[in-house]
PDB file of C-alpha atoms in Angstrom:
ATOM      1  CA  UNK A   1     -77.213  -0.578  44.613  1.00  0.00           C
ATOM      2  CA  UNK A   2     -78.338   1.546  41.567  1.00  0.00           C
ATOM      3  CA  UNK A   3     -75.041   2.808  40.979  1.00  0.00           C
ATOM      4  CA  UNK A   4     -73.596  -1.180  40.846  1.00  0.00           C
ATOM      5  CA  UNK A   5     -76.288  -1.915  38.929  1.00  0.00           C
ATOM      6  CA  UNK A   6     -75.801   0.906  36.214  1.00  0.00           C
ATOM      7  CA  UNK A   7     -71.978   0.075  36.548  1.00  0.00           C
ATOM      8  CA  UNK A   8     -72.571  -3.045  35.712  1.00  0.00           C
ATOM      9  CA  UNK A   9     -74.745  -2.548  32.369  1.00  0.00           C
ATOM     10  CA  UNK A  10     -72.048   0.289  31.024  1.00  0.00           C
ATOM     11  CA  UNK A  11     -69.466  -2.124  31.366  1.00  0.00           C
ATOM     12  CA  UNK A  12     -71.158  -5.070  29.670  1.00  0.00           C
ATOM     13  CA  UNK A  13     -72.473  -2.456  26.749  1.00  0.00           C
ATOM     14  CA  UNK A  14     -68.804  -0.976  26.453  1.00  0.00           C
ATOM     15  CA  UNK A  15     -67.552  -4.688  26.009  1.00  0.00           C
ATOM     16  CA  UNK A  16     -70.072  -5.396  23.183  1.00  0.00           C
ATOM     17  CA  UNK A  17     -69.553  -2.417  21.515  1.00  0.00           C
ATOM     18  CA  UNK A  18     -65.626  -3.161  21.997  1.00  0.00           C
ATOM     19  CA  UNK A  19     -66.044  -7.102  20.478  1.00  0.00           C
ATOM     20  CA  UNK A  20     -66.506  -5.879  17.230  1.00  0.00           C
ATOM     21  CA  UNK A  21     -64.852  -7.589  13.679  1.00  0.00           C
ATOM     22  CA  UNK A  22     -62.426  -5.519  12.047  1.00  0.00           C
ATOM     23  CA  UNK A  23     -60.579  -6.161   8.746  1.00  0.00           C
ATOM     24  CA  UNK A  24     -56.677  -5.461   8.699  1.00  0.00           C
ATOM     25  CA  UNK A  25     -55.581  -4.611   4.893  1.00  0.00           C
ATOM     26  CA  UNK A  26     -52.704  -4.965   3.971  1.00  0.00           C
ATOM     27  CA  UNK A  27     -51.706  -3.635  -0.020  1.00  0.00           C
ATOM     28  CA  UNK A  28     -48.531  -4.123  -2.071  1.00  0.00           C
ATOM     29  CA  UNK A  29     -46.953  -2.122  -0.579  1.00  0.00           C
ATOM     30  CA  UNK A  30     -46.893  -3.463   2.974  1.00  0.00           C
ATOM     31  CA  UNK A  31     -49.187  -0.548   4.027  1.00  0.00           C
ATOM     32  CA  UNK A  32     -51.107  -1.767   6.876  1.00  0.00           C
ATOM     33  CA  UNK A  33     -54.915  -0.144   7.178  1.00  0.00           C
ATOM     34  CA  UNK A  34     -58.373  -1.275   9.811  1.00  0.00           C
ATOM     35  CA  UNK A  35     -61.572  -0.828   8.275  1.00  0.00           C
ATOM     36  CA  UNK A  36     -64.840  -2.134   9.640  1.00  0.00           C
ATOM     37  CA  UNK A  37     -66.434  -3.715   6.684  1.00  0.00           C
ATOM     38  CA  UNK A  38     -64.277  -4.151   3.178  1.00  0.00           C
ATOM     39  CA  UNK A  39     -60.917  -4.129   2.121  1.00  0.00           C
ATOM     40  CA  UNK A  40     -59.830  -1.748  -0.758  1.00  0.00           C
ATOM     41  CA  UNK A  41     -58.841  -3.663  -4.142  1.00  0.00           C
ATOM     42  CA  UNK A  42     -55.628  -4.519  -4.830  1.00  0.00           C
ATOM     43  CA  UNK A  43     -54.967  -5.656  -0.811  1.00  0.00           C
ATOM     44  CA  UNK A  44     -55.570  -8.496   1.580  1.00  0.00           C
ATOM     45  CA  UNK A  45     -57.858  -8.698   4.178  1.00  0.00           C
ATOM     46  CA  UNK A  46     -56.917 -10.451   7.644  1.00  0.00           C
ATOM     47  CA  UNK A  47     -59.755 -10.633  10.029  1.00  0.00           C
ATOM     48  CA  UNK A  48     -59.313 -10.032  13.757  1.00  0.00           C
ATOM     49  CA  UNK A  49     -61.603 -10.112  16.888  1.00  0.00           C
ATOM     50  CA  UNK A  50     -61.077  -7.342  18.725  1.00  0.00           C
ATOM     51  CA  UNK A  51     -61.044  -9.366  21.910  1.00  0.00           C
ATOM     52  CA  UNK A  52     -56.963  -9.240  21.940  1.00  0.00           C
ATOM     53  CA  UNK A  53     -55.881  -7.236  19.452  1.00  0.00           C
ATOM     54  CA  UNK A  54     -53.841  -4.071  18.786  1.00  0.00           C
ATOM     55  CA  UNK A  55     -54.097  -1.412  16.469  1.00  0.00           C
ATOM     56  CA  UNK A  56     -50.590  -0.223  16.156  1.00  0.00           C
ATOM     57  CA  UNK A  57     -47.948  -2.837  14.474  1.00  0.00           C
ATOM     58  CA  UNK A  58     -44.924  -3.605  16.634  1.00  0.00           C
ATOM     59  CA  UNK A  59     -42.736  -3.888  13.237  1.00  0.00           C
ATOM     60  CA  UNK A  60     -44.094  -0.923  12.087  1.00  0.00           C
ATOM     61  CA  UNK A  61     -43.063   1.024  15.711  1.00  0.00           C
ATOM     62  CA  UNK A  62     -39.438  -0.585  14.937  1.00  0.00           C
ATOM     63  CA  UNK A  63     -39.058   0.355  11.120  1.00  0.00           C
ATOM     64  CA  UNK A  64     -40.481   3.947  11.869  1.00  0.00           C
ATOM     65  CA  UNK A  65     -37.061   3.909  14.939  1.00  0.00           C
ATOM     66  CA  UNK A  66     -34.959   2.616  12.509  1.00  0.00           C
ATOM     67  CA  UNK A  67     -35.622   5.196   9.464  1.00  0.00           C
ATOM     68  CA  UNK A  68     -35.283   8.009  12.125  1.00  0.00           C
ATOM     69  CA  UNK A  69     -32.091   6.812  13.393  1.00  0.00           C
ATOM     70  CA  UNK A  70     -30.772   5.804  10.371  1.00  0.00           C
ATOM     71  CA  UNK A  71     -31.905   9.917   8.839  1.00  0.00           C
ATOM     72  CA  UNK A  72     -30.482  10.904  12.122  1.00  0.00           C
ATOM     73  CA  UNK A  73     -26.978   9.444  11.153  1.00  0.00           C
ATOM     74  CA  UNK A  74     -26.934  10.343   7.695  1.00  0.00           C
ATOM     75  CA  UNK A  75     -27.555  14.369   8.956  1.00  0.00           C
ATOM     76  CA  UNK A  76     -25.218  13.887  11.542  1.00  0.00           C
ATOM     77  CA  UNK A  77     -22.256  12.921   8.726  1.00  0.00           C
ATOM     78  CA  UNK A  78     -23.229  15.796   6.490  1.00  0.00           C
ATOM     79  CA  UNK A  79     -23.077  18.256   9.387  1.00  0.00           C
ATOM     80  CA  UNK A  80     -19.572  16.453   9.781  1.00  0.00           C
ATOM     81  CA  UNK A  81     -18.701  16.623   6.335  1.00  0.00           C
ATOM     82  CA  UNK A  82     -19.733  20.407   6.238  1.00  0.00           C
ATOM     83  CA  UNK A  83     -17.754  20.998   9.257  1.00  0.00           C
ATOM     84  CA  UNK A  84     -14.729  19.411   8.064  1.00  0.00           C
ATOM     85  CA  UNK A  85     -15.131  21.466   4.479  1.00  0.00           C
ATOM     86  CA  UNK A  86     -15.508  24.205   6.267  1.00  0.00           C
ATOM     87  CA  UNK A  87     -12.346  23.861   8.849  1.00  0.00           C
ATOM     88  CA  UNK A  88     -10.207  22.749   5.368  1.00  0.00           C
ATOM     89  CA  UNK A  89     -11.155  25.987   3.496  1.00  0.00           C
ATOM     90  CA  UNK A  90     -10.288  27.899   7.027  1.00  0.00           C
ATOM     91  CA  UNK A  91      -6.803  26.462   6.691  1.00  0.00           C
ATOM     92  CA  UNK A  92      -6.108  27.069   3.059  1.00  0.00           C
ATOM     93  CA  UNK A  93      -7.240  30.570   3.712  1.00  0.00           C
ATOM     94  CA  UNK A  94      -5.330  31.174   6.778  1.00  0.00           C
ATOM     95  CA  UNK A  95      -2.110  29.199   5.432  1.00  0.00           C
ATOM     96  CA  UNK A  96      -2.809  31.738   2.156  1.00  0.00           C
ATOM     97  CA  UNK A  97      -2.755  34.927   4.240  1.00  0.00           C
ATOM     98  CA  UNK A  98       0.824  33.698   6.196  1.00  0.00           C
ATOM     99  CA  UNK A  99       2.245  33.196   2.825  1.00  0.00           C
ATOM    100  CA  UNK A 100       0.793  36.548   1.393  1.00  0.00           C
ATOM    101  CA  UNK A 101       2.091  38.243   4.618  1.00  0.00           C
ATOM    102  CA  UNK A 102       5.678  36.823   4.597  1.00  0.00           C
ATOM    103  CA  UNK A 103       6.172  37.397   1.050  1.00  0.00           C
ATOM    104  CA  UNK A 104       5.017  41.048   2.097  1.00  0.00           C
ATOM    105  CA  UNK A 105       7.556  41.126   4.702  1.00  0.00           C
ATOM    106  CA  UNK A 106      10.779  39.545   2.373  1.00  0.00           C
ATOM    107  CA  UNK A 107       9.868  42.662  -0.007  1.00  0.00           C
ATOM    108  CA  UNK A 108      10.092  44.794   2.564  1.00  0.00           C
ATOM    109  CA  UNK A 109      13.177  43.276   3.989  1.00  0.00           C
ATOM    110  CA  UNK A 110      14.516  43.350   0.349  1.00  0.00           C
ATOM    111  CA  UNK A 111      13.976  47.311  -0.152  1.00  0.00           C
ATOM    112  CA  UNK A 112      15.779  47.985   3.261  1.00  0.00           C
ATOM    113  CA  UNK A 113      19.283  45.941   2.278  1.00  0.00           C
ATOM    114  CA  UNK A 114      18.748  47.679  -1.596  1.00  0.00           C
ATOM    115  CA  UNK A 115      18.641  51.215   0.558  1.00  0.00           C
ATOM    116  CA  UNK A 116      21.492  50.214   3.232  1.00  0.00           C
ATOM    117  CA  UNK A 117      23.713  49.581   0.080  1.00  0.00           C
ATOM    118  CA  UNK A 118      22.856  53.350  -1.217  1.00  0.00           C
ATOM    119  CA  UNK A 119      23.202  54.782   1.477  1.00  0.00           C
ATOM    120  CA  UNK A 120      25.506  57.659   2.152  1.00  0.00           C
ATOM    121  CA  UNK A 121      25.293  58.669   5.840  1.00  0.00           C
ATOM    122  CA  UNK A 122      25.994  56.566   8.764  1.00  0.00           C
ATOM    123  CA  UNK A 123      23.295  58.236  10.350  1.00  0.00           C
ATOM    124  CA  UNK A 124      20.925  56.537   7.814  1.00  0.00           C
ATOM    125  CA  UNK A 125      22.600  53.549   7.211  1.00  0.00           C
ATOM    126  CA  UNK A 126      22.455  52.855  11.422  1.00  0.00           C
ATOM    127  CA  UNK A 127      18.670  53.722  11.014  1.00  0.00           C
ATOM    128  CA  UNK A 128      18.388  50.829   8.183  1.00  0.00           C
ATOM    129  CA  UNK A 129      20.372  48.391  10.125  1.00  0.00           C
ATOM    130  CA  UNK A 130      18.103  48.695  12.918  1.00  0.00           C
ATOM    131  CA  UNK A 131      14.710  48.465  10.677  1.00  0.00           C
ATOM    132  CA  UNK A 132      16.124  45.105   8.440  1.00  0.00           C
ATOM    133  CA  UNK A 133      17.059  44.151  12.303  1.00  0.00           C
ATOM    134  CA  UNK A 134      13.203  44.906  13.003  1.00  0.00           C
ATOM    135  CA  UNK A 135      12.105  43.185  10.345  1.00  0.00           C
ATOM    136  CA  UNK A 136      14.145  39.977  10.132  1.00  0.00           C
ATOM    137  CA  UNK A 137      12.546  39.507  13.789  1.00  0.00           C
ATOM    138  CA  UNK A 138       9.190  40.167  12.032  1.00  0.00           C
ATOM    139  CA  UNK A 139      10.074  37.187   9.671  1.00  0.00           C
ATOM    140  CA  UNK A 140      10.735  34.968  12.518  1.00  0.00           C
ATOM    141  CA  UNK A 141       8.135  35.906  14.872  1.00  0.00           C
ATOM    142  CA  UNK A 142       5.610  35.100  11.515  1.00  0.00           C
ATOM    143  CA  UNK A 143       7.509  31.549  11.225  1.00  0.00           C
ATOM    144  CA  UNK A 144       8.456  32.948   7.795  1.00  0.00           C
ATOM    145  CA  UNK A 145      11.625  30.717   6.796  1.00  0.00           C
TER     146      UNK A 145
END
């Protein structure tokens, strides 16, 4: 019966500490702040009873969502852009070293008809057929036109 009894007082002290006036602020800037006696200057005061009230402000919950998602997307599309800048300047560079490599091989293929046309022996000349052979291969296996 003690115990009931005891329960019983906590509870009603808890609520009467609990009912207590609060002042919600509000400044110029829409910044919402609960203080116990005044306001600062320069906002409003709205009073409450803390009988039903709540400390956190649904719209604020639902701005704070919306300014994450809304950084979320905007990092998302720079990673994307970044991405895509980055695949672009992989392609330039790789289309760059195909065109550095088949000019490489046309020079090549160039000094081996030059050399067939000098040459003397058959012997040789066989050997430079069957390296411009070699290389025109080269060319097409590179997709060189």
């Amino acid at each position: 019966m003690t115990r009931t009894v005891l329960l019983g007082l906590t509870l009603l002290l808890a609520n009467g500490v609990a009912d207590a006036e609060v002042q919600r602020c509000v400044d110029a800037h829409g910044a919402v702040s609960y203080v116990a006696d005044y306001c600062p200057a320069g906002s409003r005061a709205e009073t409450r009873s803390s009988g039903a009230f709540s400390v956190v402000d649904p719209g604020a919950g639902r701005d704070a969502a919306l300014a994450d998602y809304r950084r979320d997307v905007a990092t998302a599309q720079k990673q994307q852009a970044r991405q895509r800048a980055a695949r672009e300047r992989q392609a330039a560079d790789d289309a760059s070293k195909q065109a550095t490599h088949c000019r490489r091989l046309q020079r090549r293929l160039a000094d081996l008809t030059v050399q067939q046309g000098v040459a003397v022996r058959a012997t040789k000349r066989r050997r430079l057929d069957t390296a411009q052979r070699r290389m025109q291969q080269q060319l097409a296996d590179a997709g060189c036109a």
